[in-house]
Amino acid sequence: MAISSSTSGTSSSLPSRTTVMLLLFFFTASVGITDAQVGVCYGMQGNNLPPVSEVIALYKKSNITRMRIYDPNQAVLEALRGSNIELILGVPNSDLQSLTNPSNAKSWVQKNVRGFWSSVRFRYIAVGNEISPVNRGTAWLAQFVLPAMRNIHDAIRSAGLQDQIKVSTAIDLTLVGNSYPPSAGAFRDDVRSYLNPIIRFLSSIRSPLLANIYPYFTYAGNPRDISLPYALFTSPSVVVWDGQRGYKNLFDATLDALYSALERASGGSLEVVVSESGWPSAGAFAATFDNGRTYLSNLIQHVKRGTPKRPKRAIETYLFAMFDENKKQPEVEKHFGLFFPNKWQKYNLNFSAEKNWDISTEHNATILFLKSDM
């Protein structure tokens, strides 16, 4: 953008005070918007994690302005008061059946949201995490997700907070049956009766869909056909062409396949919030310190720029996770932390970086996402 001034008495070779102020304004606004796009998930499945107060202090010290938690932990909510950290608050899968009762949902919101509003900055309520009607472990819960979402939304609306707090649910990408090319993305036939009503509901209340996206698991499941640079955002050139769209990385390909699937399910107006993404540093194939550092640092920069299908639209993204969690299984799940439990940084990540990298994406791969904090 060019801003000129013809203020009388000012040298034409120097910007006016107004010009400088405007430039500073646009620069500051731009940095603030991009910085605010990346948050970090605070999982607590470890017996050696720091006290909650120290965790909140670490978020602030690290300039991490958004957090996701997986249940309404009262100590965390208390510690977040006045912190200015924006929050995704999770409804545990174990609570879904109870919340199909409107009275229970109202009580849940009263205790866990209204009791902390407005000193805690709630952004979304994630009603359930990675529920799938075709997953043996969660299939029995699928019938409760939409009723619980409706009841939580109604309770939020009764509190007059529907414009401040959006209700959604977090899915994994096993619900996508076809992902190649991204423009052909479509949900599995056997999940449509579950997912389509949720998509219609989210569209009606103008809430985004939350999605946990892990290129690591896709790559680790098919390293013969997927290159490591494609998974790590380091491919120097386009790997997959989809019509006029060129894809250099698997993250963009996956997200655009999800956008295409939403369009086919009459959910083209929905935004997607990437509610989890990460790369382990140990515990399995390709889980190394260098790969974790490369993926996470590139992801932080990349999500400021959008995807080939939706360019120049920053992608709200939450990295998984704040700490290594030693009580998780299998072994690889223990090593997704950005920090060690002693609060030492595992990687030197910059959450306030001003640099923008122009990285695009896409690929021919079966989506294989197995992560969940629940």
Tab-separated table of C-alpha atoms in Angstrom:
chain	number	residue	atom	x	y	z
A	1	MET	CA	0.000	0.000	0.000
A	2	ALA	CA	1.313	3.438	-0.908
A	3	ILE	CA	0.422	6.379	1.324
A	4	SER	CA	1.445	9.824	0.186
A	5	SER	CA	1.199	13.278	1.682
A	6	SER	CA	1.356	16.755	0.240
A	7	THR	CA	1.434	18.624	3.543
A	8	SER	CA	2.684	22.151	2.979
A	9	GLY	CA	6.119	22.887	4.427
A	10	THR	CA	7.147	19.183	4.605
A	11	SER	CA	9.953	17.874	2.461
A	12	SER	CA	8.579	15.549	-0.220
A	13	SER	CA	11.357	13.082	0.577
A	14	LEU	CA	10.185	12.598	4.164
A	15	PRO	CA	6.898	11.091	5.333
A	16	SER	CA	4.548	13.345	7.224
A	17	ARG	CA	3.659	12.700	10.857
A	18	THR	CA	0.219	11.553	9.699
A	19	THR	CA	1.784	9.107	7.244
A	20	VAL	CA	4.071	7.671	9.908
A	21	MET	CA	1.167	7.271	12.320
A	22	LEU	CA	-0.918	5.540	9.660
A	23	LEU	CA	1.931	3.213	8.753
A	24	LEU	CA	2.453	2.348	12.402
A	25	PHE	CA	-1.273	1.743	12.791
A	26	PHE	CA	-1.465	-0.639	9.835
A	27	PHE	CA	1.743	-2.408	10.901
A	28	THR	CA	0.549	-2.843	14.466
A	29	ALA	CA	-2.899	-3.981	13.390
A	30	SER	CA	-1.418	-6.490	10.962
A	31	VAL	CA	0.954	-7.960	13.524
A	32	GLY	CA	-1.803	-8.174	16.122
A	33	ILE	CA	-4.118	-10.049	13.785
A	34	THR	CA	-1.538	-12.601	12.674
A	35	ASP	CA	-0.090	-13.123	16.144
A	36	ALA	CA	-3.536	-13.885	17.523
A	37	GLN	CA	-4.130	-16.761	15.113
A	38	VAL	CA	-2.082	-19.452	16.907
A	39	GLY	CA	-2.956	-20.957	20.273
A	40	VAL	CA	-1.750	-23.981	22.211
A	41	CYS	CA	-3.725	-26.894	23.670
A	42	TYR	CA	-3.217	-27.440	27.398
A	43	GLY	CA	-3.476	-31.168	27.977
A	44	MET	CA	-3.126	-32.390	31.543
A	45	GLN	CA	-2.572	-36.146	31.257
A	46	GLY	CA	0.702	-36.156	33.134
A	47	ASN	CA	1.731	-36.640	36.754
A	48	ASN	CA	4.719	-34.312	36.575
A	49	LEU	CA	3.209	-31.138	35.120
A	50	PRO	CA	3.727	-27.659	36.620
A	51	PRO	CA	1.109	-26.035	38.852
A	52	VAL	CA	-1.708	-24.360	36.934
A	53	SER	CA	-0.636	-20.843	37.972
A	54	GLU	CA	2.829	-21.450	36.525
A	55	VAL	CA	1.324	-22.762	33.289
A	56	ILE	CA	-0.743	-19.612	32.789
A	57	ALA	CA	2.354	-17.531	33.507
A	58	LEU	CA	4.262	-19.546	30.897
A	59	TYR	CA	1.557	-18.904	28.300
A	60	LYS	CA	1.811	-15.177	28.952
A	61	LYS	CA	5.620	-15.149	29.010
A	62	SER	CA	5.663	-17.039	25.698
A	63	ASN	CA	3.120	-14.644	24.116
A	64	ILE	CA	0.622	-17.473	23.589
A	65	THR	CA	-2.722	-15.682	23.573
A	66	ARG	CA	-5.095	-18.596	22.973
A	67	MET	CA	-5.617	-21.881	24.816
A	68	ARG	CA	-7.678	-25.029	24.443
A	69	ILE	CA	-8.592	-27.167	27.442
A	70	TYR	CA	-10.526	-30.417	27.293
A	71	ASP	CA	-12.739	-30.133	30.345
A	72	PRO	CA	-13.922	-27.329	32.656
A	73	ASN	CA	-11.046	-27.681	35.104
A	74	GLN	CA	-11.953	-25.219	37.837
A	75	ALA	CA	-8.345	-24.493	38.823
A	76	VAL	CA	-7.493	-23.581	35.234
A	77	LEU	CA	-10.558	-21.385	34.860
A	78	GLU	CA	-9.723	-19.570	38.100
A	79	ALA	CA	-6.115	-19.042	37.004
A	80	LEU	CA	-7.287	-17.630	33.652
A	81	ARG	CA	-9.203	-14.784	35.292
A	82	GLY	CA	-7.838	-11.487	34.042
A	83	SER	CA	-5.173	-13.181	31.915
A	84	ASN	CA	-6.651	-12.008	28.589
A	85	ILE	CA	-6.024	-15.484	27.138
A	86	GLU	CA	-8.828	-16.561	24.795
A	87	LEU	CA	-10.168	-20.028	25.500
A	88	ILE	CA	-11.662	-23.057	23.783
A	89	LEU	CA	-13.481	-24.799	26.617
A	90	GLY	CA	-14.107	-28.492	26.086
A	91	VAL	CA	-17.157	-30.487	27.081
A	92	PRO	CA	-15.705	-33.951	27.864
A	93	ASN	CA	-17.121	-36.853	25.920
A	94	SER	CA	-18.185	-38.349	29.241
A	95	ASP	CA	-20.581	-35.421	29.809
A	96	LEU	CA	-22.397	-35.587	26.473
A	97	GLN	CA	-25.235	-37.905	27.487
A	98	SER	CA	-26.021	-35.846	30.572
A	99	LEU	CA	-26.154	-32.638	28.549
A	100	THR	CA	-28.968	-33.914	26.345
A	101	ASN	CA	-31.072	-32.782	29.314
A	102	PRO	CA	-31.607	-28.998	28.881
A	103	SER	CA	-31.607	-28.438	32.638
A	104	ASN	CA	-28.216	-30.102	32.982
A	105	ALA	CA	-26.843	-28.044	30.113
A	106	LYS	CA	-28.062	-24.848	31.735
A	107	SER	CA	-26.413	-25.830	35.010
A	108	TRP	CA	-23.180	-26.722	33.179
A	109	VAL	CA	-23.052	-23.310	31.523
A	110	GLN	CA	-23.942	-21.552	34.766
A	111	LYS	CA	-21.124	-23.258	36.654
A	112	ASN	CA	-18.406	-23.304	34.027
A	113	VAL	CA	-19.086	-20.249	31.873
A	114	ARG	CA	-21.304	-17.661	33.527
A	115	GLY	CA	-19.461	-18.151	36.799
A	116	PHE	CA	-16.256	-16.951	35.097
A	117	TRP	CA	-17.574	-14.494	32.521
A	118	SER	CA	-16.238	-11.891	31.787
A	119	SER	CA	-12.923	-12.229	33.573
A	120	VAL	CA	-12.243	-15.310	31.425
A	121	ARG	CA	-12.333	-14.772	27.660
A	122	PHE	CA	-14.296	-17.766	26.369
A	123	ARG	CA	-14.087	-18.061	22.585
A	124	TYR	CA	-15.606	-21.452	21.758
A	125	ILE	CA	-17.195	-24.340	23.595
A	126	ALA	CA	-16.164	-27.636	21.989
A	127	VAL	CA	-18.957	-30.113	22.680
A	128	GLY	CA	-17.169	-33.438	22.414
A	129	ASN	CA	-13.839	-34.337	20.846
A	130	GLU	CA	-13.357	-36.691	17.883
A	131	ILE	CA	-16.691	-38.480	18.137
A	132	SER	CA	-17.320	-40.826	15.221
A	133	PRO	CA	-20.341	-43.044	14.574
A	134	VAL	CA	-18.034	-45.655	12.997
A	135	ASN	CA	-15.383	-45.685	15.713
A	136	ARG	CA	-16.052	-48.455	18.227
A	137	GLY	CA	-14.773	-46.367	21.092
A	138	THR	CA	-17.042	-43.380	20.471
A	139	ALA	CA	-19.875	-44.652	18.243
A	140	TRP	CA	-22.346	-44.926	21.142
A	141	LEU	CA	-21.798	-41.235	21.934
A	142	ALA	CA	-22.647	-39.965	18.439
A	143	GLN	CA	-26.380	-39.772	19.188
A	144	PHE	CA	-25.741	-37.293	22.014
A	145	VAL	CA	-23.490	-34.764	20.253
A	146	LEU	CA	-26.044	-32.621	18.421
A	147	PRO	CA	-28.622	-32.533	21.262
A	148	ALA	CA	-25.862	-31.525	23.686
A	149	MET	CA	-24.641	-28.833	21.275
A	150	ARG	CA	-28.165	-27.439	20.933
A	151	ASN	CA	-28.707	-27.360	24.682
A	152	ILE	CA	-25.358	-25.720	25.420
A	153	HIS	CA	-26.051	-23.148	22.704
A	154	ASP	CA	-29.511	-22.455	24.119
A	155	ALA	CA	-28.002	-21.958	27.575
A	156	ILE	CA	-25.370	-19.600	26.151
A	157	ARG	CA	-28.092	-17.691	24.321
A	158	SER	CA	-30.210	-17.468	27.472
A	159	ALA	CA	-27.217	-15.850	29.135
A	160	GLY	CA	-27.015	-13.313	26.288
A	161	LEU	CA	-23.553	-14.512	25.265
A	162	GLN	CA	-24.282	-16.059	21.861
A	163	ASP	CA	-22.413	-13.280	20.048
A	164	GLN	CA	-19.333	-13.688	22.240
A	165	ILE	CA	-19.119	-17.483	22.646
A	166	LYS	CA	-19.622	-19.920	19.775
A	167	VAL	CA	-20.618	-23.556	20.227
A	168	SER	CA	-19.100	-26.288	18.058
A	169	THR	CA	-17.599	-29.784	18.164
A	170	ALA	CA	-14.132	-31.066	17.238
A	171	ILE	CA	-13.815	-33.764	14.575
A	172	ASP	CA	-10.874	-35.736	13.285
A	173	LEU	CA	-10.235	-36.350	9.617
A	174	THR	CA	-11.164	-40.036	9.627
A	175	LEU	CA	-14.651	-38.738	8.788
A	176	VAL	CA	-13.354	-37.637	5.370
A	177	GLY	CA	-13.634	-40.557	2.969
A	178	ASN	CA	-11.985	-39.008	-0.076
A	179	SER	CA	-9.239	-36.414	0.136
A	180	TYR	CA	-7.534	-36.548	-3.276
A	181	PRO	CA	-7.497	-34.303	-5.058
A	182	PRO	CA	-8.592	-31.753	-2.442
A	183	SER	CA	-11.313	-30.410	-4.718
A	184	ALA	CA	-12.902	-33.881	-4.601
A	185	GLY	CA	-12.947	-34.004	-0.800
A	186	ALA	CA	-16.045	-35.728	0.587
A	187	PHE	CA	-17.219	-37.195	3.873
A	188	ARG	CA	-17.678	-40.942	4.232
A	189	ASP	CA	-21.106	-42.198	3.285
A	190	ASP	CA	-21.510	-43.922	6.657
A	191	VAL	CA	-21.004	-40.724	8.686
A	192	ARG	CA	-23.230	-38.365	6.732
A	193	SER	CA	-26.372	-39.026	8.759
A	194	TYR	CA	-24.381	-38.038	11.844
A	195	LEU	CA	-22.421	-35.124	10.414
A	196	ASN	CA	-24.862	-33.405	8.060
A	197	PRO	CA	-27.273	-32.274	10.822
A	198	ILE	CA	-24.309	-30.928	12.807
A	199	ILE	CA	-23.132	-28.989	9.763
A	200	ARG	CA	-26.622	-27.538	9.262
A	201	PHE	CA	-26.767	-26.523	12.914
A	202	LEU	CA	-23.351	-24.842	12.819
A	203	SER	CA	-24.365	-22.974	9.675
A	204	SER	CA	-27.583	-21.779	11.321
A	205	ILE	CA	-25.755	-20.363	14.365
A	206	ARG	CA	-22.754	-19.135	12.345
A	207	SER	CA	-20.212	-21.131	14.290
A	208	PRO	CA	-17.059	-22.682	12.815
A	209	LEU	CA	-16.314	-26.372	12.699
A	210	LEU	CA	-13.343	-27.452	14.812
A	211	ALA	CA	-11.011	-29.986	13.201
A	212	ASN	CA	-7.939	-31.831	14.500
A	213	ILE	CA	-5.469	-32.058	11.612
A	214	TYR	CA	-2.269	-34.118	11.840
A	215	PRO	CA	-0.096	-34.448	8.721
A	216	TYR	CA	2.280	-36.469	10.910
A	217	PHE	CA	-0.086	-39.454	11.107
A	218	THR	CA	-0.878	-39.296	7.402
A	219	TYR	CA	2.825	-39.282	6.522
A	220	ALA	CA	3.744	-41.964	9.063
A	221	GLY	CA	0.988	-44.184	7.689
A	222	ASN	CA	2.114	-43.868	4.082
A	223	PRO	CA	5.773	-42.748	3.777
A	224	ARG	CA	6.117	-44.524	0.444
A	225	ASP	CA	3.721	-42.173	-1.331
A	226	ILE	CA	4.076	-39.046	0.816
A	227	SER	CA	7.394	-37.244	1.060
A	228	LEU	CA	8.679	-35.874	4.341
A	229	PRO	CA	9.263	-32.358	2.892
A	230	TYR	CA	5.613	-32.318	1.760
A	231	ALA	CA	4.523	-33.084	5.324
A	232	LEU	CA	6.938	-30.579	6.935
A	233	PHE	CA	6.239	-27.529	4.714
A	234	THR	CA	9.751	-27.759	3.243
A	235	SER	CA	9.024	-28.872	-0.316
A	236	PRO	CA	10.714	-26.344	-2.647
A	237	SER	CA	8.109	-26.749	-5.379
A	238	VAL	CA	4.541	-27.830	-6.005
A	239	VAL	CA	4.003	-31.521	-5.258
A	240	VAL	CA	0.353	-31.844	-6.301
A	241	TRP	CA	-1.619	-29.888	-8.850
A	242	ASP	CA	-5.380	-29.769	-8.534
A	243	GLY	CA	-6.538	-27.860	-11.571
A	244	GLN	CA	-5.033	-24.387	-11.225
A	245	ARG	CA	-4.191	-24.874	-7.553
A	246	GLY	CA	-0.710	-26.018	-6.633
A	247	TYR	CA	0.027	-27.658	-3.300
A	248	LYS	CA	3.407	-27.697	-1.604
A	249	ASN	CA	2.305	-29.165	1.725
A	250	LEU	CA	-0.007	-31.781	3.163
A	251	PHE	CA	-1.593	-29.465	5.722
A	252	ASP	CA	-3.158	-27.278	3.023
A	253	ALA	CA	-4.230	-30.316	1.021
A	254	THR	CA	-5.971	-31.785	4.047
A	255	LEU	CA	-7.708	-28.577	5.041
A	256	ASP	CA	-8.867	-27.857	1.496
A	257	ALA	CA	-10.206	-31.409	1.199
A	258	LEU	CA	-12.222	-30.720	4.341
A	259	TYR	CA	-13.517	-27.446	2.875
A	260	SER	CA	-14.576	-29.343	-0.263
A	261	ALA	CA	-16.314	-31.987	1.847
A	262	LEU	CA	-18.189	-29.252	3.711
A	263	GLU	CA	-19.290	-27.710	0.422
A	264	ARG	CA	-20.677	-31.073	-0.701
A	265	ALA	CA	-22.571	-31.273	2.594
A	266	SER	CA	-24.113	-27.791	2.138
A	267	GLY	CA	-21.645	-26.335	4.624
A	268	GLY	CA	-19.657	-24.142	2.275
A	269	SER	CA	-20.235	-21.083	4.439
A	270	LEU	CA	-18.503	-22.645	7.445
A	271	GLU	CA	-15.071	-21.615	8.609
A	272	VAL	CA	-12.752	-24.276	9.984
A	273	VAL	CA	-10.719	-23.748	13.136
A	274	VAL	CA	-7.782	-26.145	13.348
A	275	SER	CA	-8.290	-27.167	16.962
A	276	GLU	CA	-5.235	-29.450	17.108
A	277	SER	CA	-2.099	-29.943	15.037
A	278	GLY	CA	1.351	-31.071	16.027
A	279	TRP	CA	4.313	-33.383	15.477
A	280	PRO	CA	5.876	-35.707	18.077
A	281	SER	CA	9.560	-35.521	18.991
A	282	ALA	CA	9.986	-39.199	19.886
A	283	GLY	CA	8.191	-42.518	20.262
A	284	ALA	CA	7.526	-43.636	16.678
A	285	PHE	CA	8.586	-43.476	13.040
A	286	ALA	CA	9.634	-39.951	11.932
A	287	ALA	CA	8.980	-38.632	15.439
A	288	THR	CA	12.176	-36.655	15.953
A	289	PHE	CA	13.173	-33.380	17.540
A	290	ASP	CA	14.211	-31.872	14.209
A	291	ASN	CA	10.988	-32.873	12.475
A	292	GLY	CA	8.886	-31.531	15.349
A	293	ARG	CA	10.719	-28.219	15.350
A	294	THR	CA	10.496	-27.886	11.577
A	295	TYR	CA	6.795	-28.695	11.388
A	296	LEU	CA	5.722	-26.445	14.255
A	297	SER	CA	7.825	-23.426	13.317
A	298	ASN	CA	6.667	-23.628	9.705
A	299	LEU	CA	3.033	-24.153	10.721
A	300	ILE	CA	3.038	-21.030	12.910
A	301	GLN	CA	4.152	-18.946	9.944
A	302	HIS	CA	2.095	-20.736	7.326
A	303	VAL	CA	-1.351	-20.375	8.869
A	304	LYS	CA	-1.150	-16.599	8.478
A	305	ARG	CA	-1.544	-16.977	4.723
A	306	GLY	CA	-4.478	-19.310	4.093
A	307	THR	CA	-4.721	-22.251	1.686
A	308	PRO	CA	-4.864	-22.419	-2.117
A	309	LYS	CA	-8.645	-22.839	-1.915
A	310	ARG	CA	-9.072	-19.967	0.566
A	311	PRO	CA	-6.001	-17.762	0.128
A	312	LYS	CA	-5.130	-14.712	2.211
A	313	ARG	CA	-7.413	-15.847	5.038
A	314	ALA	CA	-5.541	-16.603	8.231
A	315	ILE	CA	-6.301	-20.013	9.719
A	316	GLU	CA	-7.027	-20.011	13.432
A	317	THR	CA	-4.883	-22.884	14.692
A	318	TYR	CA	-4.089	-24.542	18.026
A	319	LEU	CA	-0.845	-26.457	18.444
A	320	PHE	CA	-0.908	-29.720	20.346
A	321	ALA	CA	0.282	-29.586	23.048
A	322	MET	CA	1.821	-27.393	25.727
A	323	PHE	CA	3.683	-30.229	27.511
A	324	ASP	CA	4.768	-33.797	27.037
A	325	GLU	CA	2.166	-35.878	28.905
A	326	ASN	CA	3.573	-39.060	30.421
A	327	LYS	CA	0.231	-40.728	31.164
A	328	LYS	CA	-0.892	-40.890	27.537
A	329	GLN	CA	-0.836	-44.004	25.365
A	330	PRO	CA	0.553	-45.191	22.996
A	331	GLU	CA	4.152	-44.066	23.483
A	332	VAL	CA	4.158	-41.542	20.640
A	333	GLU	CA	1.305	-39.644	22.307
A	334	LYS	CA	3.622	-38.734	25.173
A	335	HIS	CA	5.906	-36.586	23.029
A	336	PHE	CA	3.828	-33.838	21.430
A	337	GLY	CA	4.804	-31.106	23.905
A	338	LEU	CA	6.184	-27.722	22.980
A	339	PHE	CA	7.668	-27.647	26.479
A	340	PHE	CA	9.049	-30.277	28.808
A	341	PRO	CA	7.198	-30.655	32.121
A	342	ASN	CA	9.961	-28.646	33.831
A	343	LYS	CA	8.863	-25.703	31.620
A	344	TRP	CA	12.017	-25.765	29.503
A	345	GLN	CA	11.317	-25.021	25.857
A	346	LYS	CA	11.653	-28.053	23.625
A	347	TYR	CA	11.737	-25.847	20.547
A	348	ASN	CA	12.595	-22.206	20.088
A	349	LEU	CA	9.211	-21.191	18.680
A	350	ASN	CA	8.327	-17.554	18.156
A	351	PHE	CA	4.642	-16.838	18.664
A	352	SER	CA	5.072	-13.171	17.814
A	353	ALA	CA	7.105	-13.588	14.657
A	354	GLU	CA	6.498	-10.912	12.038
A	355	LYS	CA	7.843	-12.879	9.116
A	356	ASN	CA	5.298	-14.203	6.632
A	357	TRP	CA	6.245	-17.148	4.474
A	358	ASP	CA	4.386	-17.902	1.268
A	359	ILE	CA	3.802	-21.624	1.408
A	360	SER	CA	0.972	-23.393	-0.452
A	361	THR	CA	-0.140	-27.136	-0.423
A	362	GLU	CA	-1.806	-30.473	-1.330
A	363	HIS	CA	-1.602	-34.331	-1.867
A	364	ASN	CA	-2.858	-37.746	-2.784
A	365	ALA	CA	-3.213	-39.434	0.568
A	366	THR	CA	-5.710	-41.281	2.631
A	367	ILE	CA	-6.437	-39.156	5.678
A	368	LEU	CA	-5.280	-40.929	8.782
A	369	PHE	CA	-5.740	-38.970	11.966
A	370	LEU	CA	-5.672	-40.747	15.294
A	371	LYS	CA	-4.999	-37.954	17.782
A	372	SER	CA	-7.220	-37.147	20.673
A	373	ASP	CA	-6.694	-35.772	24.136
A	374	MET	CA	-9.820	-37.454	25.462
